[in-house]
Coordinates of C-alpha atoms in Angstrom, one line a residue:
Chain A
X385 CA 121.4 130.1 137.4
X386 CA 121.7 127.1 135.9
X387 CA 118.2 125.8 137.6
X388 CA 117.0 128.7 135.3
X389 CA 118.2 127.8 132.2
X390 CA 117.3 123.7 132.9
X391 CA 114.2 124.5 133.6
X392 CA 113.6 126.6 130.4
X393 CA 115.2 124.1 128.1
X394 CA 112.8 121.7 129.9
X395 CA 110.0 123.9 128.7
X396 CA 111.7 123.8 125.3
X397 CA 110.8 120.4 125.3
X398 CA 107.4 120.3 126.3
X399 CA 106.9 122.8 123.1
X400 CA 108.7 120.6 120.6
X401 CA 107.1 117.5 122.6
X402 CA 103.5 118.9 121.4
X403 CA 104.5 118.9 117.8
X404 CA 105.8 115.1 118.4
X405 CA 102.7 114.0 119.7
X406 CA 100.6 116.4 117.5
X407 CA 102.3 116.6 114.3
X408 CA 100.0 115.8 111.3
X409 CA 102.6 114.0 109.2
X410 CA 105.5 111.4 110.4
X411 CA 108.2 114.1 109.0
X412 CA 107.5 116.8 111.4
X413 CA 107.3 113.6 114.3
X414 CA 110.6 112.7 113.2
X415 CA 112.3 116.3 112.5
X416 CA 110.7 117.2 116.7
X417 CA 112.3 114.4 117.9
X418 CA 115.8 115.2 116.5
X419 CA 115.2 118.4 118.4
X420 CA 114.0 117.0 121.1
X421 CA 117.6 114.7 121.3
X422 CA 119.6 118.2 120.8
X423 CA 117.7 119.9 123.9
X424 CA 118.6 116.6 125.5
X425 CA 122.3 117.3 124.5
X426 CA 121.7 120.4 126.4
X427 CA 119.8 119.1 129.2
X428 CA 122.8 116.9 130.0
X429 CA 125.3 119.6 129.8
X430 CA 123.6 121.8 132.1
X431 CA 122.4 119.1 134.9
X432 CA 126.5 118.6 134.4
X433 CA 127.5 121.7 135.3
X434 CA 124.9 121.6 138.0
X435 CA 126.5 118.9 139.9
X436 CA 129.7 120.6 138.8
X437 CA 130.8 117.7 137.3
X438 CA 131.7 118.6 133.9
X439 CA 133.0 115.5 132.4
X440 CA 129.5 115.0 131.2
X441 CA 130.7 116.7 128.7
X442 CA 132.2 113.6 127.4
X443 CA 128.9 112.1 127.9
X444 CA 126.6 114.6 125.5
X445 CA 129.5 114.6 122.5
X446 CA 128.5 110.6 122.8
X447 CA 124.1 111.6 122.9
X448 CA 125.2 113.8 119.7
X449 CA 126.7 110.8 118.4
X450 CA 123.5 108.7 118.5
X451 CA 121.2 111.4 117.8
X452 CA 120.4 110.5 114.3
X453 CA 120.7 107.2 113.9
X454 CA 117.3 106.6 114.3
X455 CA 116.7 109.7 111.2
X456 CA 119.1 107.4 108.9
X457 CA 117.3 104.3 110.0
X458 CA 113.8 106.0 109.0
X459 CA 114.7 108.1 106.3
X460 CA 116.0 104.1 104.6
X461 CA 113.1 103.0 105.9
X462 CA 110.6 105.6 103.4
X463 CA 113.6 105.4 100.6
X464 CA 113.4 101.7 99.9
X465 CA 110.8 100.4 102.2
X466 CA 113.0 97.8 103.8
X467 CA 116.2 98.6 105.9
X468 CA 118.6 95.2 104.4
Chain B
X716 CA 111.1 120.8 140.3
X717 CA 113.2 120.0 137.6
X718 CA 112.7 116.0 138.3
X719 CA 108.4 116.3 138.0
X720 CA 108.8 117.8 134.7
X721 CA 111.3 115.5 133.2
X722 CA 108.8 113.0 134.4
X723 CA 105.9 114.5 133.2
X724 CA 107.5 114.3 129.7
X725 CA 107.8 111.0 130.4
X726 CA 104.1 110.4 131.5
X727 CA 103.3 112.5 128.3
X728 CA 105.2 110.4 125.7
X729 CA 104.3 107.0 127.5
X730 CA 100.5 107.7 126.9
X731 CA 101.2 109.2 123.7
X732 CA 103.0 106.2 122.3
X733 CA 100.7 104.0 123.5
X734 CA 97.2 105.9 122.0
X735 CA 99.0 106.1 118.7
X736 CA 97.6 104.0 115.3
X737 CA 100.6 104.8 113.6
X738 CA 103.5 102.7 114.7
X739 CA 106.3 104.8 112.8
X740 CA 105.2 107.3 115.3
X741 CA 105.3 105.3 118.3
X742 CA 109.0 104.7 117.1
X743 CA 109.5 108.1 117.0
X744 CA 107.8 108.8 120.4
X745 CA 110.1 105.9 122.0
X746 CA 113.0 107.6 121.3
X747 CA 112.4 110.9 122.8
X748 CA 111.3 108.8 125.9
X749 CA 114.6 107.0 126.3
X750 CA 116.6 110.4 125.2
X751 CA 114.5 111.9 128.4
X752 CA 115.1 108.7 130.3
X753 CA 118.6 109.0 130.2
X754 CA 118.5 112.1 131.4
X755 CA 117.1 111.5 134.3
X756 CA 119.1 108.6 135.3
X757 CA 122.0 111.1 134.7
X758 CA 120.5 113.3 137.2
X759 CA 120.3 110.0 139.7
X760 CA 123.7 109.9 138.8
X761 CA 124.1 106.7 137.5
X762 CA 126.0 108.2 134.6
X763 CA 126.8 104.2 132.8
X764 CA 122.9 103.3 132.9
X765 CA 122.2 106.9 131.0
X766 CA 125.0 106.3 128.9
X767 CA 123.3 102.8 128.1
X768 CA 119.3 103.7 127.7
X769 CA 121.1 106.8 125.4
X770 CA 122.6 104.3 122.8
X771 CA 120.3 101.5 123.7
X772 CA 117.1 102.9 123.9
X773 CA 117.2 106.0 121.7
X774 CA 119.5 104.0 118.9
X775 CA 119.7 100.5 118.4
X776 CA 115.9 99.5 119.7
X777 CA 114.6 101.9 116.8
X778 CA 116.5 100.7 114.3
X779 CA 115.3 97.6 115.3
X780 CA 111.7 98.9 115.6
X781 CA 112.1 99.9 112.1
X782 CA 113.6 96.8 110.7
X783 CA 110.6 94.7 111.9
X784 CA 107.9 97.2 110.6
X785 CA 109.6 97.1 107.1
X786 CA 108.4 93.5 107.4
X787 CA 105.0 93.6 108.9
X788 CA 102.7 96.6 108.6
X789 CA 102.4 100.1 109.4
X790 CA 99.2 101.3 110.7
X791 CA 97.0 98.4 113.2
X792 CA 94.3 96.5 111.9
X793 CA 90.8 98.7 112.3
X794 CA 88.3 96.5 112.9
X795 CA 84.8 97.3 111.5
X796 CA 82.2 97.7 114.4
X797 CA 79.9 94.1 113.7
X798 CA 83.6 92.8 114.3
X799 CA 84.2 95.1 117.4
X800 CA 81.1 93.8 119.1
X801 CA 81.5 90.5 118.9
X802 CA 81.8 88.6 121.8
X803 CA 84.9 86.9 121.3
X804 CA 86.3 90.5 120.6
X805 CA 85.1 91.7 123.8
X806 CA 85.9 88.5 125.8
X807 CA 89.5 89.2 124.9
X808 CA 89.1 92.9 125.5
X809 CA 88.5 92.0 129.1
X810 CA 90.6 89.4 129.4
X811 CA 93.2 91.4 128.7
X812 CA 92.4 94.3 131.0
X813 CA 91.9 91.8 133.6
X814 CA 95.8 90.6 133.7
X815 CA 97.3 93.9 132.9
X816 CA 95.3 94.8 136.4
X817 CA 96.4 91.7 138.4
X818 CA 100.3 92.1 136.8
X819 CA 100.0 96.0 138.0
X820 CA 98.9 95.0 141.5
X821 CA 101.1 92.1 141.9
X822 CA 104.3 94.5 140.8
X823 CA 102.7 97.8 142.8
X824 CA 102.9 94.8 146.4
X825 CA 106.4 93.7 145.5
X826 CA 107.4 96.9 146.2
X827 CA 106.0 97.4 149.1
X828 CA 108.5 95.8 150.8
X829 CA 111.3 97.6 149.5
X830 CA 113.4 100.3 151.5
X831 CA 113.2 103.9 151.4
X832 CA 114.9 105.6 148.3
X833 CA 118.8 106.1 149.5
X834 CA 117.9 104.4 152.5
X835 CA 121.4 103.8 154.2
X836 CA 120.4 100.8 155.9
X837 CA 119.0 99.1 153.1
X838 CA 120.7 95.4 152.9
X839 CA 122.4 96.4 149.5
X840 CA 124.3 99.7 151.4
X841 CA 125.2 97.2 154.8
X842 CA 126.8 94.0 153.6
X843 CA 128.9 94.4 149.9
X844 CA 128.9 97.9 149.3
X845 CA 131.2 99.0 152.2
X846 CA 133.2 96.1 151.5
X847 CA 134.1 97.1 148.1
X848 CA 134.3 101.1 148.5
X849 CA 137.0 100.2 151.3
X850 CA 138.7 97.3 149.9
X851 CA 138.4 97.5 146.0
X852 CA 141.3 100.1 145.6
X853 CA 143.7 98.1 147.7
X854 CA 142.9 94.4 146.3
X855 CA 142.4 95.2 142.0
X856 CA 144.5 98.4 141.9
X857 CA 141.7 99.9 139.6
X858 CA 140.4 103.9 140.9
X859 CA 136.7 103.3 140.0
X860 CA 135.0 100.9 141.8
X861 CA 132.3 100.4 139.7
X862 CA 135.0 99.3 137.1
X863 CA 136.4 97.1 139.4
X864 CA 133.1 95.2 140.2
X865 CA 132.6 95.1 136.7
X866 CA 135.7 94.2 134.9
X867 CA 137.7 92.3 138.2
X868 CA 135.3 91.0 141.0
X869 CA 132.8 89.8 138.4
X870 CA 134.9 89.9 134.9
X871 CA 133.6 86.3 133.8
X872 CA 130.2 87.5 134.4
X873 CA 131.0 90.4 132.1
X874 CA 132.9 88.2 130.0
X875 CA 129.7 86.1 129.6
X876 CA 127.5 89.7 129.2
X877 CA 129.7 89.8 126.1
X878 CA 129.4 86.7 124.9
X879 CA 125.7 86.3 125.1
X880 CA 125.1 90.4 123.6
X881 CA 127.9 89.0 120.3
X882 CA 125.8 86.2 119.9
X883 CA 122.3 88.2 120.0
X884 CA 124.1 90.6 117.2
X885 CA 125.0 87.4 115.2
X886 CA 121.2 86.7 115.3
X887 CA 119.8 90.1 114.6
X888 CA 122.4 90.2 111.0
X889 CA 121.2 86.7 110.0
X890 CA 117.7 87.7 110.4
X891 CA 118.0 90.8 109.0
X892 CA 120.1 89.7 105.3
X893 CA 119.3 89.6 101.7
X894 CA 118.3 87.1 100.7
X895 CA 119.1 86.0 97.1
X896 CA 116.5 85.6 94.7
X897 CA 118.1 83.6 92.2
X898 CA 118.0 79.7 91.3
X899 CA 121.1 78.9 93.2
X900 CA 120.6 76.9 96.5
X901 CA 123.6 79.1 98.3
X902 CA 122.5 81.6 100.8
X903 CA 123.5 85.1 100.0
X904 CA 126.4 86.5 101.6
X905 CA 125.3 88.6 104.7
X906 CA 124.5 92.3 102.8
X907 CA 124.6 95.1 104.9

């Protein structure tokens, strides 16, 4: 059951992973690989629950945390050109 | 199943980020790899490494990445062909293949002589690791015993970890200020 559903957000993945690679402008790079961290979210829960160890839990609120610091980082980054 | 397709992802954004002009992009591409990363040393169960690459890897190395392309440029230099077939340009060109061949082969026969993946006679199970699974509870009172190694058996190595990771942050702010442009010969405060 839960095999299943890994294995589907894995494909998931791959999807968005083609519009990283792909994606004419740096926007839809960056907006697939925020998506790409909240399958990852996902990922984690489920391989979790896999190994019936569901304190990963803890673990994938903390990957949510991170997600977008890299989105702030870059969307200073095209605001002002500079990050100081 | 589950393990070759995390990998192939991985294979896919390696080559990706590494075919790509646009360096924003590699960025980009570098932090889906070390999202997926992590989640496959989660599924090695080696929870604290994931939990590392995650804000590591995915967080502060693009920021990072980022800061340093603010200074420099954003897209490589394109050389024009005359400059392409020069012969210093190609003389490099091979050079450069030739040690990223001799590094590869030199790594792929160090690990030759490694043990089997979860090998349970390999010397790192036989000599320290019993040791500390039996004994670790008993002598540091502490329930996790990677904890214990961490933070008792080895807690001035840690303590140095910290000191030396404080230090590197330390560097990374003073590189990264304001500086003032004004007449006076102070430095600017550190502007975040």
């Amino acid at each position: 059951m839960f095999d299943i559903a890994t294995i589907a957000v894995i494909f998931a993945i791959m999807i968005t992973l083609y519009r990283v690679i792909k994606g004419p402008m740096i926007y839809d790079r960056v907006l697939a690989a925020n998506a790409i961290g909240t399958m990852a979210v996902v990922l984690l829960v489920l391989i979790g629950f896999e190994y019936s160890r569901p304190h990963f839990l803890d673990l994938a609120v903390v990957y949510t945390l991170i997600n977008f610091i890299a989105t702030i980082a870059f969307l200073k980054y095209r605001e002002k050109g500079r990050l100081d | 199943m589950i393990d070759i397709l995390l990998l192939l992802i991985i294979v896919a954004c390696a080559i990706a980020a590494v075919s790509i002009k646009d360096l924003l992009s590699a960025i980009m591409i570098l932090g889906v790899y070390s999202f997926i990363m992590a989640t496959i040393f989660t599924r090695l169960n080696a929870v604290d490494v994931a939990f590392t690459e995650a804000s590591v890897g995915a967080g502060i190395t693009s920021v990072l990445m980022i800061a340093a392309l603010s200074r420099t440029k954003r897209y490589e230099y394109l050389y024009t062909k005359s400059e392409r077939r020069k012969p210093s340009a190609l003389f490099l060109k091979v050079l450069s293949l030739f040690i990223v061949i001799i590094t590869g082969a030199v790594l792929v026969y160090g690990t030759l002589d490694m043990p089997e993946f979860g090998d349970p006679d390999a010397p790192a199970n036989k000599h320290v690791s019993p040791r500390y699974i039996e004994e670790s509870h008993h002598e540091t009172g502490v329930n996790n015993f990677v904890t214990a190694v961490l933070a008792s058996y080895r807690g001035y190595d840690t303590l140095g970890e910290t000191t030396v990771i404080f230090t590197a942050g330390i560097c990374v702010i003073l590189l990264l200020r304001k500086f003032k442009k004004d007449d006076d010969d102070r430095y600017a405060g550190i502007c975040y």
